[in-house]
């Protein structure tokens, strides 16, 4: 059953059958880690992207014992899913959930386990999920696709966060231990360029694409009304994957895939990082090889994509507004109106809390407003930034559990980069956030 059929043939169906093929003949083996760092229904798109990435790798001959999948796994069987047991990444595509390994799910999806997987720490993961790890060696390539929310120098897991410098240190550790020949990362999150800036040498076999530059937000794609009232993909994810679907990975170069992703992800700036010479390798070097390929789902024009995109952090609100517009009963309308009001109130509360924290630290209202709007494109005060973010996360709002409280994080960075002491910032969060740390749903 295709998603498009449920939309009453809103868009033309195009078959996308695949045939599993043999392993790539590239030197060494290919290993992959696929991560969706979110857990809410409104974040459907990130699990859909990761499931689609799995289907590409599997169809290209990479065996399941070489692919580790980390996702909360509460989308396919979610009580509000109008297609139980199925996930779609395109209006004209097939179910991408079928056959996907559930190696690490729920709260097992965290930075600590992600690092253990990449280190090949099977002992450390004994009794956790599938226990599967990357057992790569000096001639092997590692492909990582990671999707979710981010801020400057941060990627959010469901209840925790991964810092750019920690990830960079891990990659350097793996390289020193001869864990890989080359590694490629596709990161689909807001501010994802800041996860790589000035952190990776250009001679260690590391290459990455970020969905955005250092400060930009990302956008959701294929956002529809009934019956799903949700977004099927992240625009960066569907852009690079639909291109891979349509091309022969043996002949398409990584730089060609980058150019396509950059063109189609038109609302944020897709960027390259690390050893850019790797762009001259074929896609097959990291995603496997297939001897033949079939027509992919329809590739949408820029105009069609524009009609279905939503800023990533606004997806929960837009979904509720669409449901309210289509609601029939007075009871349903009242419930949805109440949810919208509650969501807007939470956003106002976050802004108010942020203002109070900054004013307490800066001591000047005009300066506080400047610190809340300044665009900071570089992190130098890593220790202060870590302490400040941890304090807000522990004392105010759980950053890995919300889509809008993350707007406060650039302000915390501005305080640190302006020379304020982290102890003062930490104390301000304790004074202002007199309520228990809130686990937000949107």
Coordinates of C-alpha atoms in Angstrom, one line a residue:
X1 CA 0.0 0.0 0.0
X2 CA 1.4 3.4 -1.0
X3 CA 0.9 6.6 0.9
X4 CA -0.3 8.4 -2.2
X5 CA -3.2 6.0 -2.4
X6 CA -4.4 7.1 1.0
X7 CA -4.3 10.7 -0.2
X8 CA -6.9 9.6 -2.9
X9 CA -4.4 9.8 -5.7
X10 CA -3.4 13.4 -4.9
X11 CA -0.2 12.7 -6.6
X12 CA 0.7 10.2 -9.3
X13 CA 2.1 6.8 -8.2
X14 CA 5.4 5.7 -9.5
X15 CA 6.8 2.3 -8.7
X16 CA 10.0 2.1 -6.8
X17 CA 10.8 -1.6 -6.5
X18 CA 14.4 -2.6 -5.7
X19 CA 16.4 -5.7 -6.0
X20 CA 19.2 -6.6 -3.5
X21 CA 22.5 -6.8 -5.1
X22 CA 26.0 -7.9 -4.3
X23 CA 28.5 -6.2 -2.0
X24 CA 30.6 -3.4 -3.4
X25 CA 33.9 -4.4 -4.9
X26 CA 35.6 -1.3 -3.3
X27 CA 38.7 -2.1 -1.2
X28 CA 37.6 -3.0 2.3
X29 CA 34.1 -3.2 3.6
X30 CA 31.3 -0.6 4.2
X31 CA 29.8 0.0 7.6
X32 CA 26.9 2.3 8.4
X33 CA 25.3 3.9 11.4
X34 CA 21.9 5.5 10.9
X35 CA 20.5 7.8 13.7
X36 CA 17.2 9.6 14.2
X37 CA 17.6 11.7 17.3
X38 CA 14.0 12.4 18.1
X39 CA 11.0 10.7 19.6
X40 CA 7.7 12.6 19.0
X41 CA 5.0 12.0 16.4
X42 CA 5.5 15.5 15.0
X43 CA 9.1 14.4 14.3
X44 CA 8.0 11.6 11.9
X45 CA 10.2 12.9 9.2
X46 CA 13.5 12.0 10.9
X47 CA 12.7 8.4 11.4
X48 CA 11.3 8.3 7.8
X49 CA 14.6 9.7 6.5
X50 CA 16.6 7.1 8.4
X51 CA 14.4 4.2 7.3
X52 CA 14.8 5.4 3.7
X53 CA 18.6 5.5 4.1
X54 CA 18.5 1.9 5.4
X55 CA 16.5 0.8 2.3
X56 CA 19.1 2.4 0.0
X57 CA 22.0 0.7 1.8
X58 CA 20.3 -2.7 2.0
X59 CA 19.3 -2.6 -1.7
X60 CA 22.9 -1.7 -2.6
X61 CA 24.1 -4.9 -1.0
X62 CA 25.3 -3.8 2.4
X63 CA 24.3 -6.6 4.8
X64 CA 22.3 -5.9 8.0
X65 CA 25.3 -7.0 10.2
X66 CA 27.1 -4.0 8.8
X67 CA 24.3 -1.5 9.4
X68 CA 23.4 -0.2 12.8
X69 CA 20.1 1.7 13.2
X70 CA 19.3 3.9 16.1
X71 CA 15.8 5.4 16.4
X72 CA 13.2 5.8 19.1
X73 CA 10.8 3.6 17.0
X74 CA 7.5 5.1 18.0
X75 CA 6.2 6.3 14.6
X76 CA 5.2 3.2 12.7
X77 CA 3.0 1.8 15.5
X78 CA 2.0 5.2 16.9
X79 CA -1.7 5.3 17.9
X80 CA -2.3 8.3 15.6
X81 CA -0.5 6.8 12.5
X82 CA -3.2 6.4 9.9
X83 CA -1.1 3.7 8.3
X84 CA -0.3 1.3 11.2
X85 CA 3.1 -0.4 10.8
X86 CA 4.2 1.8 7.9
X87 CA 6.3 4.9 7.4
X88 CA 6.6 6.9 4.2
X89 CA 9.3 9.3 3.1
X90 CA 7.6 10.5 -0.1
X91 CA 4.0 10.9 -1.3
X92 CA 4.8 8.5 -4.1
X93 CA 7.1 6.1 -2.4
X94 CA 6.8 2.8 -0.8
X95 CA 6.7 2.0 3.0
X96 CA 10.3 2.5 4.1
X97 CA 9.9 0.9 7.5
X98 CA 9.6 -2.7 6.3
X99 CA 12.6 -4.8 7.3
X100 CA 14.5 -2.0 9.1
X101 CA 16.6 -3.4 12.0
X102 CA 15.7 -2.0 15.4
X103 CA 19.2 -2.1 16.9
X104 CA 18.8 0.6 19.5
X105 CA 15.4 2.1 20.4
X106 CA 13.8 4.3 23.0
X107 CA 16.2 5.8 25.4
X108 CA 18.9 3.5 24.1
X109 CA 19.3 6.2 21.5
X110 CA 21.8 8.4 23.2
X111 CA 25.3 9.9 22.6
X112 CA 27.0 7.3 24.9
X113 CA 25.7 4.3 23.0
X114 CA 26.3 6.1 19.6
X115 CA 30.0 6.5 20.5
X116 CA 30.2 2.9 21.8
X117 CA 28.8 1.6 18.5
X118 CA 31.4 3.6 16.5
X119 CA 34.2 2.4 18.8
X120 CA 33.1 -1.2 18.4
X121 CA 32.6 -1.5 22.1
X122 CA 30.5 -4.7 22.1
X123 CA 31.3 -5.3 25.8
X124 CA 29.9 -1.8 26.7
X125 CA 26.7 -2.6 24.8
X126 CA 26.2 -6.1 26.2
X127 CA 22.5 -6.4 27.1
X128 CA 21.6 -3.2 25.4
X129 CA 19.5 -3.4 22.2
X130 CA 20.9 -5.7 19.6
X131 CA 24.4 -5.1 20.9
X132 CA 25.5 -4.6 17.3
X133 CA 28.6 -2.4 16.8
X134 CA 30.9 -1.3 14.0
X135 CA 33.7 -3.8 13.6
X136 CA 35.6 -1.9 11.0
X137 CA 39.3 -1.9 10.2
X138 CA 41.9 0.3 8.5
X139 CA 40.8 -0.5 5.0
X140 CA 37.0 0.1 5.7
X141 CA 34.7 3.0 5.1
X142 CA 32.1 4.2 7.5
X143 CA 28.9 6.0 6.4
X144 CA 26.9 7.9 9.0
X145 CA 23.5 9.5 8.4
X146 CA 22.2 11.4 11.4
X147 CA 18.9 13.3 11.5
X148 CA 17.1 15.5 14.1
X149 CA 17.4 18.8 15.8
X150 CA 20.5 20.9 16.4
X151 CA 21.9 24.1 17.6
X152 CA 25.3 25.8 17.4
X153 CA 27.8 23.0 18.1
X154 CA 25.1 20.6 19.3
X155 CA 23.0 17.7 18.0
X156 CA 20.1 16.6 20.2
X157 CA 19.3 13.0 21.0
X158 CA 15.9 12.3 22.6
X159 CA 16.9 13.1 26.1
X160 CA 20.5 14.2 25.8
X161 CA 22.8 16.1 23.5
X162 CA 26.0 15.5 21.6
X163 CA 28.6 18.3 21.3
X164 CA 30.6 19.0 18.2
X165 CA 34.0 18.9 20.0
X166 CA 33.1 15.5 21.6
X167 CA 32.2 14.1 18.2
X168 CA 35.3 15.4 16.6
X169 CA 37.5 14.0 19.4
X170 CA 35.8 10.6 18.8
X171 CA 36.5 10.7 15.1
X172 CA 40.2 11.5 15.8
X173 CA 40.4 8.7 18.3
X174 CA 38.9 6.2 15.8
X175 CA 41.4 7.4 13.1
X176 CA 44.3 7.0 15.5
X177 CA 43.1 3.5 16.3
X178 CA 42.9 2.6 12.6
X179 CA 39.1 2.0 12.8
X180 CA 38.5 3.4 9.3
X181 CA 40.1 4.3 6.1
X182 CA 37.5 7.0 5.3
X183 CA 34.4 8.2 7.0
X184 CA 31.5 10.2 5.6
X185 CA 28.7 11.9 7.6
X186 CA 25.5 13.4 6.3
X187 CA 24.0 15.5 9.1
X188 CA 20.4 16.8 8.8
X189 CA 19.8 19.3 11.6
X190 CA 19.6 23.1 12.1
X191 CA 23.0 24.8 12.6
X192 CA 24.7 21.5 11.5
X193 CA 27.6 23.3 9.9
X194 CA 28.7 24.2 13.4
X195 CA 29.2 20.5 14.1
X196 CA 32.2 20.5 11.8
X197 CA 33.7 24.0 11.6
X198 CA 37.4 24.1 12.4
X199 CA 37.2 20.7 14.0
X200 CA 38.4 18.2 11.4
X201 CA 41.8 18.1 9.6
X202 CA 41.6 17.7 5.8
X203 CA 44.0 14.7 5.7
X204 CA 42.3 12.1 7.9
X205 CA 39.9 10.6 5.4
X206 CA 36.9 12.4 7.0
X207 CA 34.2 14.0 4.8
X208 CA 30.8 15.5 5.7
X209 CA 27.8 17.3 4.4
X210 CA 25.7 19.5 6.7
X211 CA 22.1 20.4 5.9
X212 CA 22.6 24.0 7.0
X213 CA 25.4 26.5 7.7
X214 CA 26.4 27.6 11.2
X215 CA 23.2 29.4 12.2
X216 CA 20.4 28.4 9.8
X217 CA 17.3 26.4 10.6
X218 CA 16.3 23.4 8.5
X219 CA 13.0 22.7 6.9
X220 CA 10.6 19.8 6.8
X221 CA 9.3 18.6 3.4
X222 CA 6.2 16.8 2.1
X223 CA 4.0 18.4 4.8
X224 CA 0.4 17.3 4.2
X225 CA -3.1 17.5 5.6
X226 CA -5.4 14.6 6.1
X227 CA -5.0 11.8 6.7
X228 CA -1.5 12.1 8.2
X229 CA -1.2 15.8 9.2
X230 CA 2.5 15.6 9.3
X231 CA 5.8 16.0 7.3
X232 CA 7.2 12.9 5.6
X233 CA 10.8 14.0 5.3
X234 CA 13.5 16.6 6.0
X235 CA 14.2 18.5 2.9
X236 CA 18.0 17.8 3.1
X237 CA 17.4 14.1 3.6
X238 CA 14.9 13.6 0.8
X239 CA 17.1 15.7 -1.5
X240 CA 20.2 13.6 -1.3
X241 CA 18.4 10.3 -1.0
X242 CA 16.1 10.8 -4.0
X243 CA 19.1 11.7 -6.0
X244 CA 20.8 8.4 -5.0
X245 CA 17.7 6.5 -5.8
X246 CA 17.7 8.0 -9.3
X247 CA 21.3 7.5 -10.2
X248 CA 23.8 4.6 -10.6
X249 CA 26.0 4.8 -7.5
X250 CA 28.9 3.3 -9.5
X251 CA 29.0 6.3 -11.8
X252 CA 27.6 9.2 -9.8
X253 CA 30.3 11.0 -7.7
X254 CA 29.8 12.3 -4.2
X255 CA 30.3 15.8 -5.4
X256 CA 27.4 15.4 -7.8
X257 CA 25.2 14.2 -5.0
X258 CA 26.3 17.3 -3.0
X259 CA 25.5 19.6 -5.8
X260 CA 22.0 18.1 -6.2
X261 CA 21.4 18.3 -2.4
X262 CA 22.6 21.9 -2.4
X263 CA 20.3 22.9 -5.2
X264 CA 17.2 21.1 -3.8
X265 CA 17.7 22.1 -0.2
X266 CA 17.1 25.7 -1.2
X267 CA 16.0 27.2 2.1
X268 CA 19.3 26.4 3.9
X269 CA 22.9 26.2 2.8
X270 CA 24.2 22.7 2.4
X271 CA 27.9 22.7 3.1
X272 CA 31.0 20.4 2.7
X273 CA 33.5 19.7 5.5
X274 CA 36.7 17.8 6.1
X275 CA 38.7 16.2 3.3
X276 CA 36.8 17.5 0.3
X277 CA 38.9 15.5 -2.2
X278 CA 36.7 12.5 -1.2
X279 CA 34.0 14.1 -3.2
X280 CA 35.6 12.6 -6.3
X281 CA 34.8 9.1 -5.2
X282 CA 31.7 7.3 -6.4
X283 CA 28.6 7.2 -4.2
X284 CA 29.1 3.4 -4.2
X285 CA 32.2 3.8 -2.1
X286 CA 30.1 4.6 1.0
X287 CA 26.6 3.4 0.1
X288 CA 27.1 0.2 -1.8
X289 CA 26.8 -0.8 -5.4
X290 CA 23.9 -2.1 -7.5
X291 CA 24.0 -3.6 -10.9
X292 CA 20.8 -2.1 -12.1
X293 CA 18.3 0.4 -10.8
X294 CA 14.7 1.3 -11.4
X295 CA 12.8 4.5 -11.6
X296 CA 12.6 6.2 -8.2
X297 CA 9.6 8.1 -6.7
X298 CA 8.8 11.3 -8.5
X299 CA 11.3 14.1 -8.1
X300 CA 9.4 17.3 -7.3
X301 CA 10.1 20.7 -8.8
X302 CA 11.3 23.6 -6.6
X303 CA 7.8 25.0 -6.8
X304 CA 6.2 21.8 -5.7
X305 CA 8.6 21.5 -2.8
X306 CA 8.0 25.1 -1.7
X307 CA 4.3 24.3 -1.4
X308 CA 4.9 21.6 1.1
X309 CA 7.8 22.9 3.4
X310 CA 7.6 24.1 7.0
X311 CA 10.4 25.4 9.2
X312 CA 11.5 22.5 11.3
X313 CA 10.7 24.0 14.7
X314 CA 7.2 25.1 13.6
X315 CA 6.0 21.6 12.5
X316 CA 4.1 20.9 15.7
X317 CA 2.2 24.2 15.5
X318 CA 1.4 23.9 11.8
X319 CA 0.2 20.3 12.3
X320 CA -2.2 21.4 15.0
X321 CA -3.4 24.3 13.0
X322 CA -4.2 22.0 10.1
X323 CA -6.1 19.6 12.3
X324 CA -8.1 22.5 13.8
X325 CA -9.0 23.8 10.3
X326 CA -10.4 20.4 9.4
X327 CA -12.0 19.6 12.7
X328 CA -15.7 18.8 12.6
X329 CA -17.0 18.5 16.1
X330 CA -17.1 21.3 18.6
X331 CA -15.3 19.1 21.1
X332 CA -12.5 18.4 18.8
X333 CA -12.1 22.1 17.9
X334 CA -12.0 23.0 21.5
X335 CA -9.4 20.4 22.3
X336 CA -7.1 21.5 19.4
X337 CA -7.6 25.2 20.2
X338 CA -6.5 24.4 23.7
X339 CA -3.4 22.5 22.5
X340 CA -2.4 25.4 20.3
X341 CA -2.8 27.9 23.1
X342 CA -0.8 25.7 25.4
X343 CA 2.0 25.4 22.8
X344 CA 2.1 29.2 22.2
X345 CA 2.2 29.8 25.9
X346 CA 5.1 27.4 26.4
X347 CA 7.0 29.3 23.7
X348 CA 6.2 32.6 25.3
X349 CA 7.4 31.2 28.6
X350 CA 10.7 30.1 27.1
X351 CA 11.3 33.6 25.8
X352 CA 10.4 35.1 29.1
X353 CA 12.7 32.8 31.0
X354 CA 15.6 33.5 28.6
X355 CA 15.1 37.2 29.0
X356 CA 15.3 36.9 32.8
X357 CA 18.4 34.8 32.7
X358 CA 20.2 37.1 30.3
X359 CA 19.2 40.2 32.2
X360 CA 20.4 38.7 35.5
X361 CA 23.8 37.9 33.9
X362 CA 24.2 41.1 31.8
X363 CA 22.6 43.5 34.2
X364 CA 21.5 45.8 31.4
X365 CA 18.2 45.5 29.4
X366 CA 19.5 46.9 26.1
X367 CA 22.5 44.7 26.2
X368 CA 20.3 41.7 27.2
X369 CA 18.2 42.2 24.0
X370 CA 21.4 42.4 21.9
X371 CA 22.7 39.2 23.4
X372 CA 19.4 37.5 22.6
X373 CA 19.5 38.4 18.9
X374 CA 23.2 38.3 18.0
X375 CA 24.3 35.6 15.5
X376 CA 27.3 33.8 16.9
X377 CA 29.0 31.7 14.2
X378 CA 32.0 30.4 16.1
X379 CA 32.6 28.6 19.4
X380 CA 35.7 29.3 21.3
X381 CA 34.5 29.2 24.9
X382 CA 33.7 25.5 24.9
X383 CA 33.9 24.9 28.7
X384 CA 31.6 27.8 29.5
X385 CA 29.2 26.8 26.7
X386 CA 29.0 23.3 28.0
X387 CA 28.3 24.4 31.6
X388 CA 25.7 26.9 30.5
X389 CA 23.8 24.5 28.3
X390 CA 23.9 21.8 30.9
X391 CA 22.6 24.2 33.5
X392 CA 19.6 25.2 31.4
X393 CA 19.0 21.6 30.4
X394 CA 19.0 20.4 34.0
X395 CA 17.3 23.4 35.7
X396 CA 14.9 24.8 33.1
X397 CA 13.9 22.7 30.1
X398 CA 15.1 19.4 28.7
X399 CA 16.6 20.4 25.4
X400 CA 16.6 17.0 23.9
X401 CA 12.8 16.7 24.4
X402 CA 11.6 19.9 22.9
X403 CA 11.6 21.7 19.5
X404 CA 11.4 25.3 20.6
X405 CA 13.4 25.6 23.9
X406 CA 16.5 25.1 21.8
X407 CA 16.1 28.7 20.6
X408 CA 17.6 29.8 24.0
X409 CA 20.9 28.0 23.2
X410 CA 22.4 30.6 20.9
X411 CA 21.8 33.2 23.6
X412 CA 23.7 31.1 26.1
X413 CA 26.6 30.9 23.6
X414 CA 26.5 34.6 23.2
X415 CA 26.9 35.1 26.9
X416 CA 29.9 32.8 27.0
X417 CA 31.5 34.3 23.9
X418 CA 31.0 37.8 25.4
X419 CA 33.2 36.8 28.4
X420 CA 30.7 36.2 31.1
X421 CA 31.7 33.6 33.7
X422 CA 29.9 30.2 33.4
X423 CA 29.3 30.2 37.2
X424 CA 27.3 33.4 36.9
X425 CA 25.2 31.9 34.0
X426 CA 24.7 28.6 35.9
X427 CA 23.5 30.5 39.0
X428 CA 21.1 32.6 36.9
X429 CA 19.4 29.5 35.7
X430 CA 19.0 28.2 39.2
X431 CA 17.5 31.5 40.4
X432 CA 15.2 32.0 37.4
X433 CA 14.0 28.5 36.8
X434 CA 12.5 27.9 40.2
X435 CA 10.1 25.3 38.6
X436 CA 11.2 21.6 38.1
X437 CA 12.9 21.0 34.7
X438 CA 10.1 20.7 32.1
X439 CA 9.9 17.9 29.7
X440 CA 8.2 19.6 26.7
X441 CA 6.4 17.7 24.0
X442 CA 6.7 20.3 21.2

